[in-house]
PDB file of C-alpha atoms and ligand atoms in Angstrom:
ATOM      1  CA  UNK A   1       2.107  -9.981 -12.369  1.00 51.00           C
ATOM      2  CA  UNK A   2       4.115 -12.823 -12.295  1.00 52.00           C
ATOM      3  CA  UNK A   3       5.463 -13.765  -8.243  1.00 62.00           C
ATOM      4  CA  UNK A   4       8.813 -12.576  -9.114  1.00 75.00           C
ATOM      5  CA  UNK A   5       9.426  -9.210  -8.055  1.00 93.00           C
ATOM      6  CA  UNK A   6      10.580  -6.465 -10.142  1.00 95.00           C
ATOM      7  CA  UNK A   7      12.522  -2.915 -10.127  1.00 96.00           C
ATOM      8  CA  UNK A   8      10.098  -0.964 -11.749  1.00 96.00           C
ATOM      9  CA  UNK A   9      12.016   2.393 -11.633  1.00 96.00           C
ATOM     10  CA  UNK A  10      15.806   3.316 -10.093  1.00 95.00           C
ATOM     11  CA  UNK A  11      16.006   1.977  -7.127  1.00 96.00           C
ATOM     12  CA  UNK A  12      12.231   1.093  -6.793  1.00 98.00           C
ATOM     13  CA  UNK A  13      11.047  -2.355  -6.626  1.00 98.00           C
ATOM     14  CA  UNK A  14       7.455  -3.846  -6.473  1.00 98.00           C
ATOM     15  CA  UNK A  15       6.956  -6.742  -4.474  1.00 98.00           C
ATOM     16  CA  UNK A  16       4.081  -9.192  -3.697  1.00 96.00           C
ATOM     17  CA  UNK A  17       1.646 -10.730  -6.108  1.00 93.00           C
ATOM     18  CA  UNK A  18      -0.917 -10.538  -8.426  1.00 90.00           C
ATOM     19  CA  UNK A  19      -3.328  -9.353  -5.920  1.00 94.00           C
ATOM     20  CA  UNK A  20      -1.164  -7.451  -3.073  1.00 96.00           C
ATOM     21  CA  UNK A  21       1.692  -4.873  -3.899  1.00 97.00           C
ATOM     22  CA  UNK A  22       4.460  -3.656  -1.525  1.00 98.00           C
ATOM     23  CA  UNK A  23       7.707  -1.767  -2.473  1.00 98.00           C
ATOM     24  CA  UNK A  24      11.181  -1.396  -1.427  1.00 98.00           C
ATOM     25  CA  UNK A  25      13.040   2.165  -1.923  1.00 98.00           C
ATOM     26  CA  UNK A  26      17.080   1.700  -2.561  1.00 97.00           C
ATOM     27  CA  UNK A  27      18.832   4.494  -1.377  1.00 97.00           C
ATOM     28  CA  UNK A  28      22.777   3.786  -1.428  1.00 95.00           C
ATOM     29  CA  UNK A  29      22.954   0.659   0.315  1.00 94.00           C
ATOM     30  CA  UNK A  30      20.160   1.866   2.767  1.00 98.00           C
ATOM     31  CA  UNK A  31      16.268   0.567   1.993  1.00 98.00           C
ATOM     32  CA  UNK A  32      12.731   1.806   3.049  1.00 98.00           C
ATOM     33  CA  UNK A  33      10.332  -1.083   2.789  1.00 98.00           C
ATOM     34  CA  UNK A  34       6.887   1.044   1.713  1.00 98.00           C
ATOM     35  CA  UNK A  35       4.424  -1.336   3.123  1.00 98.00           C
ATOM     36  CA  UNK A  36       4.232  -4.423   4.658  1.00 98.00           C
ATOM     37  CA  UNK A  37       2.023  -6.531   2.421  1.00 97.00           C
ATOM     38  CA  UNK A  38       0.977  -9.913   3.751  1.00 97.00           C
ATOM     39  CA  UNK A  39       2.679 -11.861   6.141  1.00 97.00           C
ATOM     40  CA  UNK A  40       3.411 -14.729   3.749  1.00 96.00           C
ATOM     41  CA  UNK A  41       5.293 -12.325   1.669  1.00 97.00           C
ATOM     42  CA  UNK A  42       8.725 -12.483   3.885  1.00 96.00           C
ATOM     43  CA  UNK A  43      10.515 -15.381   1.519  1.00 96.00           C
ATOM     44  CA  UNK A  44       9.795 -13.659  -1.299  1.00 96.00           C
ATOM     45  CA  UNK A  45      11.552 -10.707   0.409  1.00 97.00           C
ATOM     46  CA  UNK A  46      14.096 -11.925   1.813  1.00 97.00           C
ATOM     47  CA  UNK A  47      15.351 -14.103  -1.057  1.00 96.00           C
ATOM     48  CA  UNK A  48      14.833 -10.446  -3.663  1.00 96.00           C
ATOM     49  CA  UNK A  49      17.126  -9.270  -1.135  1.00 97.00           C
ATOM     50  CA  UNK A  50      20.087 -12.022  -1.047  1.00 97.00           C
ATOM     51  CA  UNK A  51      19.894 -12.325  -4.933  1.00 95.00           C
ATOM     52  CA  UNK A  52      20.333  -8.209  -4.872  1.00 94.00           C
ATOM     53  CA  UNK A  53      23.494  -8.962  -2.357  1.00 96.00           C
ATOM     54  CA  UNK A  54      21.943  -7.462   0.365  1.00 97.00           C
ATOM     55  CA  UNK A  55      19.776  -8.556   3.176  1.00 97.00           C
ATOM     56  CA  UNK A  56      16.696  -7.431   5.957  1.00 97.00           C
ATOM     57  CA  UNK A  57      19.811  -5.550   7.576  1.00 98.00           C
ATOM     58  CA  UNK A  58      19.904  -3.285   5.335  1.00 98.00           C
ATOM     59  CA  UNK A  59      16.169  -1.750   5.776  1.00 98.00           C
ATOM     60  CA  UNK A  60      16.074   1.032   7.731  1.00 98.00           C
ATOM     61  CA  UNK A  61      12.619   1.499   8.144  1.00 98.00           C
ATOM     62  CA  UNK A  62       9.249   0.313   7.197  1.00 98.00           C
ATOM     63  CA  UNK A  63       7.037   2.866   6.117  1.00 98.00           C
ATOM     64  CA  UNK A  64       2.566   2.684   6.112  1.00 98.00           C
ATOM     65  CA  UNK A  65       0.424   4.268   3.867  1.00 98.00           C
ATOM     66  CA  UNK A  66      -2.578   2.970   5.805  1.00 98.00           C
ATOM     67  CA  UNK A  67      -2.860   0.226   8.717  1.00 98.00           C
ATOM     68  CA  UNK A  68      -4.950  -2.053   6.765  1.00 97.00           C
ATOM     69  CA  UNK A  69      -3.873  -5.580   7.267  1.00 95.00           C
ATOM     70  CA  UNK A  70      -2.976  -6.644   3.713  1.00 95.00           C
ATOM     71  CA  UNK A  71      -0.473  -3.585   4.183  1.00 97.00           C
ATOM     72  CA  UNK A  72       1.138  -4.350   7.781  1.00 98.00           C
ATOM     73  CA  UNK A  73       1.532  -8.694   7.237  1.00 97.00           C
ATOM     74  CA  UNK A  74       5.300  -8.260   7.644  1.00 97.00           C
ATOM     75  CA  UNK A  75       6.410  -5.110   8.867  1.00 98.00           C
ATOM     76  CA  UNK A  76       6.573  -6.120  12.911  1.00 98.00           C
ATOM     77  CA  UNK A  77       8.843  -8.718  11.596  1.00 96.00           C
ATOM     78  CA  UNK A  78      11.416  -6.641   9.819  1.00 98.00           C
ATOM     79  CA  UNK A  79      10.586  -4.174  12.689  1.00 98.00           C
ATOM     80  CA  UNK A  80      11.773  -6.833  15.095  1.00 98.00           C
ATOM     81  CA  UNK A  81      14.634  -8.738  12.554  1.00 97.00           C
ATOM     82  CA  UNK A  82      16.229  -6.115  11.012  1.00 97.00           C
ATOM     83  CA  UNK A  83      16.129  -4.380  13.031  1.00 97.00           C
ATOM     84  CA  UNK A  84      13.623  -1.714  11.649  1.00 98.00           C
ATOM     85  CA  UNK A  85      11.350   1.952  12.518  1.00 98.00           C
ATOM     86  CA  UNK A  86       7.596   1.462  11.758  1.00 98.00           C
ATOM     87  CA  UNK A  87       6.281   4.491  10.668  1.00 98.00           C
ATOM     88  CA  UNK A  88       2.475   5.240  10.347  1.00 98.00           C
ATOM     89  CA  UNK A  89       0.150   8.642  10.244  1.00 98.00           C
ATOM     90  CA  UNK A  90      -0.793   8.886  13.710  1.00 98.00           C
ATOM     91  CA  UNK A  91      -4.663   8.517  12.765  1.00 98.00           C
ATOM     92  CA  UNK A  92      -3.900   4.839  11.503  1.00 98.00           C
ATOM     93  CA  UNK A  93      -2.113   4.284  14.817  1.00 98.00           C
ATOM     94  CA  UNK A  94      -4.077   2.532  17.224  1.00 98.00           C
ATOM     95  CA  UNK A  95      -5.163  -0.022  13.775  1.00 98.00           C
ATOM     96  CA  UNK A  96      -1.769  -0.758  13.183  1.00 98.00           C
ATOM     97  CA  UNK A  97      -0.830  -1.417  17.190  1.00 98.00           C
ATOM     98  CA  UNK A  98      -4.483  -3.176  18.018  1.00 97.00           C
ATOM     99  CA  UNK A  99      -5.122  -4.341  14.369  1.00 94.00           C
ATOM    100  CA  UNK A 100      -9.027  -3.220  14.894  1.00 94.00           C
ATOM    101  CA  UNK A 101     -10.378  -1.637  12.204  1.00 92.00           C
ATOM    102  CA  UNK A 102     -12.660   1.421  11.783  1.00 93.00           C
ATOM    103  CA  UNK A 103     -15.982   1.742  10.969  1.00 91.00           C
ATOM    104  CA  UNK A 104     -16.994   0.833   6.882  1.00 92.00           C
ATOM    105  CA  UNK A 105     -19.020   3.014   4.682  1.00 91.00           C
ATOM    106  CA  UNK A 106     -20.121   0.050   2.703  1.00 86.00           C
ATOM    107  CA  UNK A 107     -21.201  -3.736   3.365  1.00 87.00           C
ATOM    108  CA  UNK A 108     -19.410  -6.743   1.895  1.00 89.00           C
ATOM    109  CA  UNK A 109     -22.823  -8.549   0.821  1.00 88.00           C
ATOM    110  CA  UNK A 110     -23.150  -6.517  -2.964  1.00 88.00           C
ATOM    111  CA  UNK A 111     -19.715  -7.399  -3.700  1.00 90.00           C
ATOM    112  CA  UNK A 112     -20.237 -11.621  -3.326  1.00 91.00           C
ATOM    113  CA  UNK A 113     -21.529 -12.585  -6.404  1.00 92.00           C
ATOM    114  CA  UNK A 114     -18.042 -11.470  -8.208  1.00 94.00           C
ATOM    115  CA  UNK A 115     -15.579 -14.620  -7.973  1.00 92.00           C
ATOM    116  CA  UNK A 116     -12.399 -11.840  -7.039  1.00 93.00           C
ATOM    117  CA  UNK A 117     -13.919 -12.004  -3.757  1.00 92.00           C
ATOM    118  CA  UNK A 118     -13.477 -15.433  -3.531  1.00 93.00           C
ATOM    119  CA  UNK A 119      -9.965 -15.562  -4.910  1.00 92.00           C
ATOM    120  CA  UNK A 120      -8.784 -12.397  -2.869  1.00 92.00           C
ATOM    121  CA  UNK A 121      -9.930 -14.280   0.577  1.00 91.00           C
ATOM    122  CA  UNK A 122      -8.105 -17.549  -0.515  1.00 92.00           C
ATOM    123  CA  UNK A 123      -4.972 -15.760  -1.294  1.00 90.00           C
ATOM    124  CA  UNK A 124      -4.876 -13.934   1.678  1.00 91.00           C
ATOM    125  CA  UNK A 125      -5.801 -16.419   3.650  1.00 91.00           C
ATOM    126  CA  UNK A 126      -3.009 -18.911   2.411  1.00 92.00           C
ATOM    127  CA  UNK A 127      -0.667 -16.050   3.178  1.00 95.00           C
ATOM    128  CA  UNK A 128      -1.845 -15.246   6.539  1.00 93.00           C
ATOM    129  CA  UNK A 129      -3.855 -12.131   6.139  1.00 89.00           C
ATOM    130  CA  UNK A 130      -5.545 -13.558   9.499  1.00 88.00           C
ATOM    131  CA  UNK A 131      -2.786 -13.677  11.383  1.00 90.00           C
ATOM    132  CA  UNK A 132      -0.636 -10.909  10.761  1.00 94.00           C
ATOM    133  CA  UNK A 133       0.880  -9.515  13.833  1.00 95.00           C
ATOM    134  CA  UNK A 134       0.476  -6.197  15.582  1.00 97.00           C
ATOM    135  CA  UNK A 135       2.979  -3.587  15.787  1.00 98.00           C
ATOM    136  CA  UNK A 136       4.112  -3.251  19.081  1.00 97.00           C
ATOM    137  CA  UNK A 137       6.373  -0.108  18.245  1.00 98.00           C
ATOM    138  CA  UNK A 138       5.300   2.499  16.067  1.00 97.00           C
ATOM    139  CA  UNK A 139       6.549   6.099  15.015  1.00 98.00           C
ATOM    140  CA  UNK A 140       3.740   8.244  13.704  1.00 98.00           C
ATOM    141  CA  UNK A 141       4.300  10.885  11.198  1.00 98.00           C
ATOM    142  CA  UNK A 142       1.354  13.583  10.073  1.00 98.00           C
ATOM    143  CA  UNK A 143       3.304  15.432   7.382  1.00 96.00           C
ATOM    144  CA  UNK A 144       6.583  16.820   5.723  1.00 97.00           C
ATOM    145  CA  UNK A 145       9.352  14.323   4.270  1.00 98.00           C
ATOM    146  CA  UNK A 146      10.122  11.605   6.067  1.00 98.00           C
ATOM    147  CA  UNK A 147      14.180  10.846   7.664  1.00 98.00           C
ATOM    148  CA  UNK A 148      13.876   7.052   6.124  1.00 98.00           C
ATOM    149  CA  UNK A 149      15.910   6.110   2.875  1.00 98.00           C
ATOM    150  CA  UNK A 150      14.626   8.212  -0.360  1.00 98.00           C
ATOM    151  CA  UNK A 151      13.166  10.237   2.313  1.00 98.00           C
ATOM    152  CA  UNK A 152       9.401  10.321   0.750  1.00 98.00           C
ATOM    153  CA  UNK A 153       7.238  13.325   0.591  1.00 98.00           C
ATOM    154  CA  UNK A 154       3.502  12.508   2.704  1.00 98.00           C
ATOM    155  CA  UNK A 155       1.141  13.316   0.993  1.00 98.00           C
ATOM    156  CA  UNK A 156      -2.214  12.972   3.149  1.00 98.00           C
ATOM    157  CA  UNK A 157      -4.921  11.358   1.476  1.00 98.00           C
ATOM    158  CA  UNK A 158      -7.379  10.475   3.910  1.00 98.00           C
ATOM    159  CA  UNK A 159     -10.508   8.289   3.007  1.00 98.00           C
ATOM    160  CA  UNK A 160      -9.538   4.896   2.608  1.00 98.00           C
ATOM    161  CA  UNK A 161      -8.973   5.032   6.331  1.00 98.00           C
ATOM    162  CA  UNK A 162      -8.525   7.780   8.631  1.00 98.00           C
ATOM    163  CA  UNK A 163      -4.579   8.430   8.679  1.00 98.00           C
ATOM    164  CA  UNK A 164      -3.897   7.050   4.580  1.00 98.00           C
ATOM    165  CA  UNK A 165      -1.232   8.580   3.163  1.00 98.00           C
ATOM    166  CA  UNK A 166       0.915   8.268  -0.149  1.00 98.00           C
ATOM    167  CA  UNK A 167       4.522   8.958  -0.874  1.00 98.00           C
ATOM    168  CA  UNK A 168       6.053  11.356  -3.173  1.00 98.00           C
ATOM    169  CA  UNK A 169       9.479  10.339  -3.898  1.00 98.00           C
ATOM    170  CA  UNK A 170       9.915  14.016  -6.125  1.00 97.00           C
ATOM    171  CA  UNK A 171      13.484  13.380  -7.937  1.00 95.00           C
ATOM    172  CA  UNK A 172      12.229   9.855  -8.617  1.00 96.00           C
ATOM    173  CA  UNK A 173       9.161  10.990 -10.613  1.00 97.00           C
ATOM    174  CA  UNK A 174       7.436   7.985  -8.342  1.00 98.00           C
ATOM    175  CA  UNK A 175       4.015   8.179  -6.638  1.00 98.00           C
ATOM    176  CA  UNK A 176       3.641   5.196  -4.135  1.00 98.00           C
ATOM    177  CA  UNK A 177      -0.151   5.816  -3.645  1.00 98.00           C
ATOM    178  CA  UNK A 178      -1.412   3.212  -1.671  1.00 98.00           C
ATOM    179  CA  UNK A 179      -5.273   2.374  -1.588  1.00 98.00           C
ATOM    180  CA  UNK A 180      -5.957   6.171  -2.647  1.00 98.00           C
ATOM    181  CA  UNK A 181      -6.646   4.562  -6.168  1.00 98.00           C
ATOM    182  CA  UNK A 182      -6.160   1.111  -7.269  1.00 98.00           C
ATOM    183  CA  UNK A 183      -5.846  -0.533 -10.820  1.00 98.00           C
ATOM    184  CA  UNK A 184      -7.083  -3.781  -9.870  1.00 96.00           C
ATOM    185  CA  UNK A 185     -10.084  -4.174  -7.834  1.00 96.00           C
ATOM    186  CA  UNK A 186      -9.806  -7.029  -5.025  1.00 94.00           C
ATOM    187  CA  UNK A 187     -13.721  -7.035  -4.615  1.00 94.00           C
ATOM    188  CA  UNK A 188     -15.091  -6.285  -8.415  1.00 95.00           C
ATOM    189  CA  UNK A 189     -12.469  -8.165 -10.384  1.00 95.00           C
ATOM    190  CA  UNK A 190     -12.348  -5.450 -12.763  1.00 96.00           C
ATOM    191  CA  UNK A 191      -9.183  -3.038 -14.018  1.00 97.00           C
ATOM    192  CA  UNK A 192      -8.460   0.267 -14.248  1.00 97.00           C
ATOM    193  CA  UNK A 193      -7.912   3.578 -12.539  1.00 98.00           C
ATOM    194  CA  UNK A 194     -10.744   3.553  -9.693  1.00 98.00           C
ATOM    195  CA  UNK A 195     -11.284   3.758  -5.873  1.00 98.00           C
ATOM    196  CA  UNK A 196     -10.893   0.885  -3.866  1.00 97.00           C
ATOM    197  CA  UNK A 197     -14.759   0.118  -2.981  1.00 96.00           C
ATOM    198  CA  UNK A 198     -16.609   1.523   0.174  1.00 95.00           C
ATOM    199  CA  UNK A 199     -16.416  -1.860   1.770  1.00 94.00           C
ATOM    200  CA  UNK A 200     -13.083  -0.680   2.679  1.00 94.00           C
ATOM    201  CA  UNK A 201     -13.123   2.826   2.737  1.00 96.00           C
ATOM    202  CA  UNK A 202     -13.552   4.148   6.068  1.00 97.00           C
ATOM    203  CA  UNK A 203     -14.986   7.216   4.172  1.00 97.00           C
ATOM    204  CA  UNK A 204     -15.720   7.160   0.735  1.00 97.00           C
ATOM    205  CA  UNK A 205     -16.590  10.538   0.315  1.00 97.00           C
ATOM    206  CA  UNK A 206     -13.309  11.774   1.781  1.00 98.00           C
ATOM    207  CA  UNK A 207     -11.406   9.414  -0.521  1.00 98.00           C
ATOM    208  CA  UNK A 208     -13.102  11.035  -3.516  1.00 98.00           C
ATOM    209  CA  UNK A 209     -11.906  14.805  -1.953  1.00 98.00           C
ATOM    210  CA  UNK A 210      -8.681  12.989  -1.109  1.00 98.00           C
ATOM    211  CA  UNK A 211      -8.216  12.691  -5.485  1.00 98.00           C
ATOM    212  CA  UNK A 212      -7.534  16.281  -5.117  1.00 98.00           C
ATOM    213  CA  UNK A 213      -3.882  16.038  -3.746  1.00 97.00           C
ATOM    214  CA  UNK A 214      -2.784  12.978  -6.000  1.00 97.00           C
ATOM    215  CA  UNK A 215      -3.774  14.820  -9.066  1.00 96.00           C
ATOM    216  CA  UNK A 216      -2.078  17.709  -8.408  1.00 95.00           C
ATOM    217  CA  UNK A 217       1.250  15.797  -8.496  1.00 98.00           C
ATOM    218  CA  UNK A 218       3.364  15.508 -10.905  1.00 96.00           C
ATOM    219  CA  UNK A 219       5.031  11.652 -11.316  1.00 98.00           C
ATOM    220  CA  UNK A 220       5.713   9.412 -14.631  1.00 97.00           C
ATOM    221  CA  UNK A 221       5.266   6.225 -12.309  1.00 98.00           C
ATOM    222  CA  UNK A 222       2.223   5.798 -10.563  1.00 98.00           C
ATOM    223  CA  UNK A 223       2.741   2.546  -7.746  1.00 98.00           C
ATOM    224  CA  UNK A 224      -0.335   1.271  -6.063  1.00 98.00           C
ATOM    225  CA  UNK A 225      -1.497  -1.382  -3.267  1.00 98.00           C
ATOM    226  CA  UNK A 226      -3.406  -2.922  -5.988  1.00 97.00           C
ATOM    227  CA  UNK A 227      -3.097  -3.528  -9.570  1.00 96.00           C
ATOM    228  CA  UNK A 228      -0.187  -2.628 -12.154  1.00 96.00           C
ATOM    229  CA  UNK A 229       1.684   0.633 -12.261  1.00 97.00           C
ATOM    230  CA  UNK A 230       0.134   3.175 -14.186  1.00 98.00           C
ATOM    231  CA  UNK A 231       2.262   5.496 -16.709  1.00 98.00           C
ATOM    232  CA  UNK A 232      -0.322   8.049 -17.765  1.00 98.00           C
ATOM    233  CA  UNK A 233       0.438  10.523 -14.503  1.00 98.00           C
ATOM    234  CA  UNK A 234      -1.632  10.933 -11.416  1.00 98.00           C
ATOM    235  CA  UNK A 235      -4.520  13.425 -13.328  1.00 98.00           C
ATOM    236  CA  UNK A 236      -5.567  11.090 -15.690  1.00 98.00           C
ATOM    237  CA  UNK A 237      -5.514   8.302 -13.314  1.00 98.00           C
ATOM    238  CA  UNK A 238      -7.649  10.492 -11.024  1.00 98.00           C
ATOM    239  CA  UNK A 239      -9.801  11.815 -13.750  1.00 98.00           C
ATOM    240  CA  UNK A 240     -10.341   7.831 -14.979  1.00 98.00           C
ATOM    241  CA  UNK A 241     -11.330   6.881 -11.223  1.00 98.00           C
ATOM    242  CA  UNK A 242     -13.735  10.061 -11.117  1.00 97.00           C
ATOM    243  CA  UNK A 243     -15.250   9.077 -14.185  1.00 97.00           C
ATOM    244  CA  UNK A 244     -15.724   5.708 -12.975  1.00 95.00           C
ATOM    245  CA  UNK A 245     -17.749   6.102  -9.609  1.00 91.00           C
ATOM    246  CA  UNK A 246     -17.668   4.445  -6.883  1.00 92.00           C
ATOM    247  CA  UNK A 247     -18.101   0.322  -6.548  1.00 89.00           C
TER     248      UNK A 247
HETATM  249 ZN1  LIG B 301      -6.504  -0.689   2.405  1.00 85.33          ZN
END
């Protein structure tokens, strides 16, 4: 993906880089930020914004699939500038407020002979990944649609970490599923439906029960954390990750 961000379905647009998606819901003049990417992000946001007319004023609320830090980077400060709502699943909670993570279910050493590793920590690092502040006010959601602009549908996928979640936006035929799947793998390098590998997953085993809910849904665009959009539909995406293990 080129840097430039891009509406990738009415009123949806992907954000971030080749590496690290985010996405902002339109709904009237009223946006849900879904995700807070990486801290460094915030020009890029914030000139999509002015060349759209609008500005961080008009997010209402930044929304978490997961309190991972390449997902929180700059939602305390549209929390704090927009003024915003930061909502999270209230098992992600004390991750996004403390930024400690959970336990792994996989070490980092298999995965350092692939040069994505390499290229993921530089990227991240040059856009703060280190430093991206805690969120110091939080409202935490389990399940149901949420009151936020295009007023997503949770749809509870632990695995990935304890309180991961995507978003069903049902009259958008979108799926915003987080790190439940990925396209692009940050560790491996390589493409395609898959799980993000067990050196993130808090539970890997959960995340593979957790394919159960996405594939049940029925969306044209599948949106993802990592990696390009996918246009096949959640089940083959699901079936595609099944069929390719876990890394
Ligand atoms: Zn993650």
């Amino acid at each position: 993906m080129s840097e430039a961000p891009t509406q990738v379905a009415p009123g949806v647009h992907r954000l971030g880089n080749a590496l690290v998606n985010c996405y902002l819901i339109e709904d009237g003049n009223r946006m849900t930020l879904v995700d807070g990417g990486l801290p460094g992000f915030r020009p890029q946001l914030v000139s999509y914004l002015q060349s759209r007319g609008a500005s961080l004023a008009d997010i209402d609320a930044v929304i978490l699939t997961h309190a991972h830090s390449d997902h929180t980077g700059m939602a305390e400060l549209v929390r704090t500038d927009a003024p915003a709502t930061v909502r999270v699943h209230e098992a992600d909670e004390q991750m996004a407020r403390t930024g400690k993570t959970h336990a792994r279910d996989g070490r980092m050493l298999p995965y350092l002979r692939h040069p994505a590793v390499y290229r993921l920590f530089f990227v991240a690092g040059r856009l703060g990944a280190a430093r991206t502040p805690n969120i110091t006010e939080l409202t935490t959601f389990t399940e149901g649609d949420l009151d936020v602009p295009g007023r997503p549908r949770i749809v509870p996928t632990p695995g990935h970490s304890p309180g991961h979640v995507a978003f069903h936006l049902p009259d958008r035929g979108v799926l915003i599923g987080g790190d439940a799947l990925c396209t692009y793998n940050p560790l491996t390098g390589k493409r395609g439906p898959q799980l993000m590998p067990k050196a993130f997953a808090f539970d890997i085993g959960q995340a593979q029960a957790s394919l159960d809910a996405l594939e049940r849904i029925d969306a044209g665009l599948l949106l993802l954390g990592h990696g390009e959009p996918w246009t096949d539909g959640p089940a083959e995406a699901v079936a595609r990750a099944r069929e390719f293990g876990v890394t």
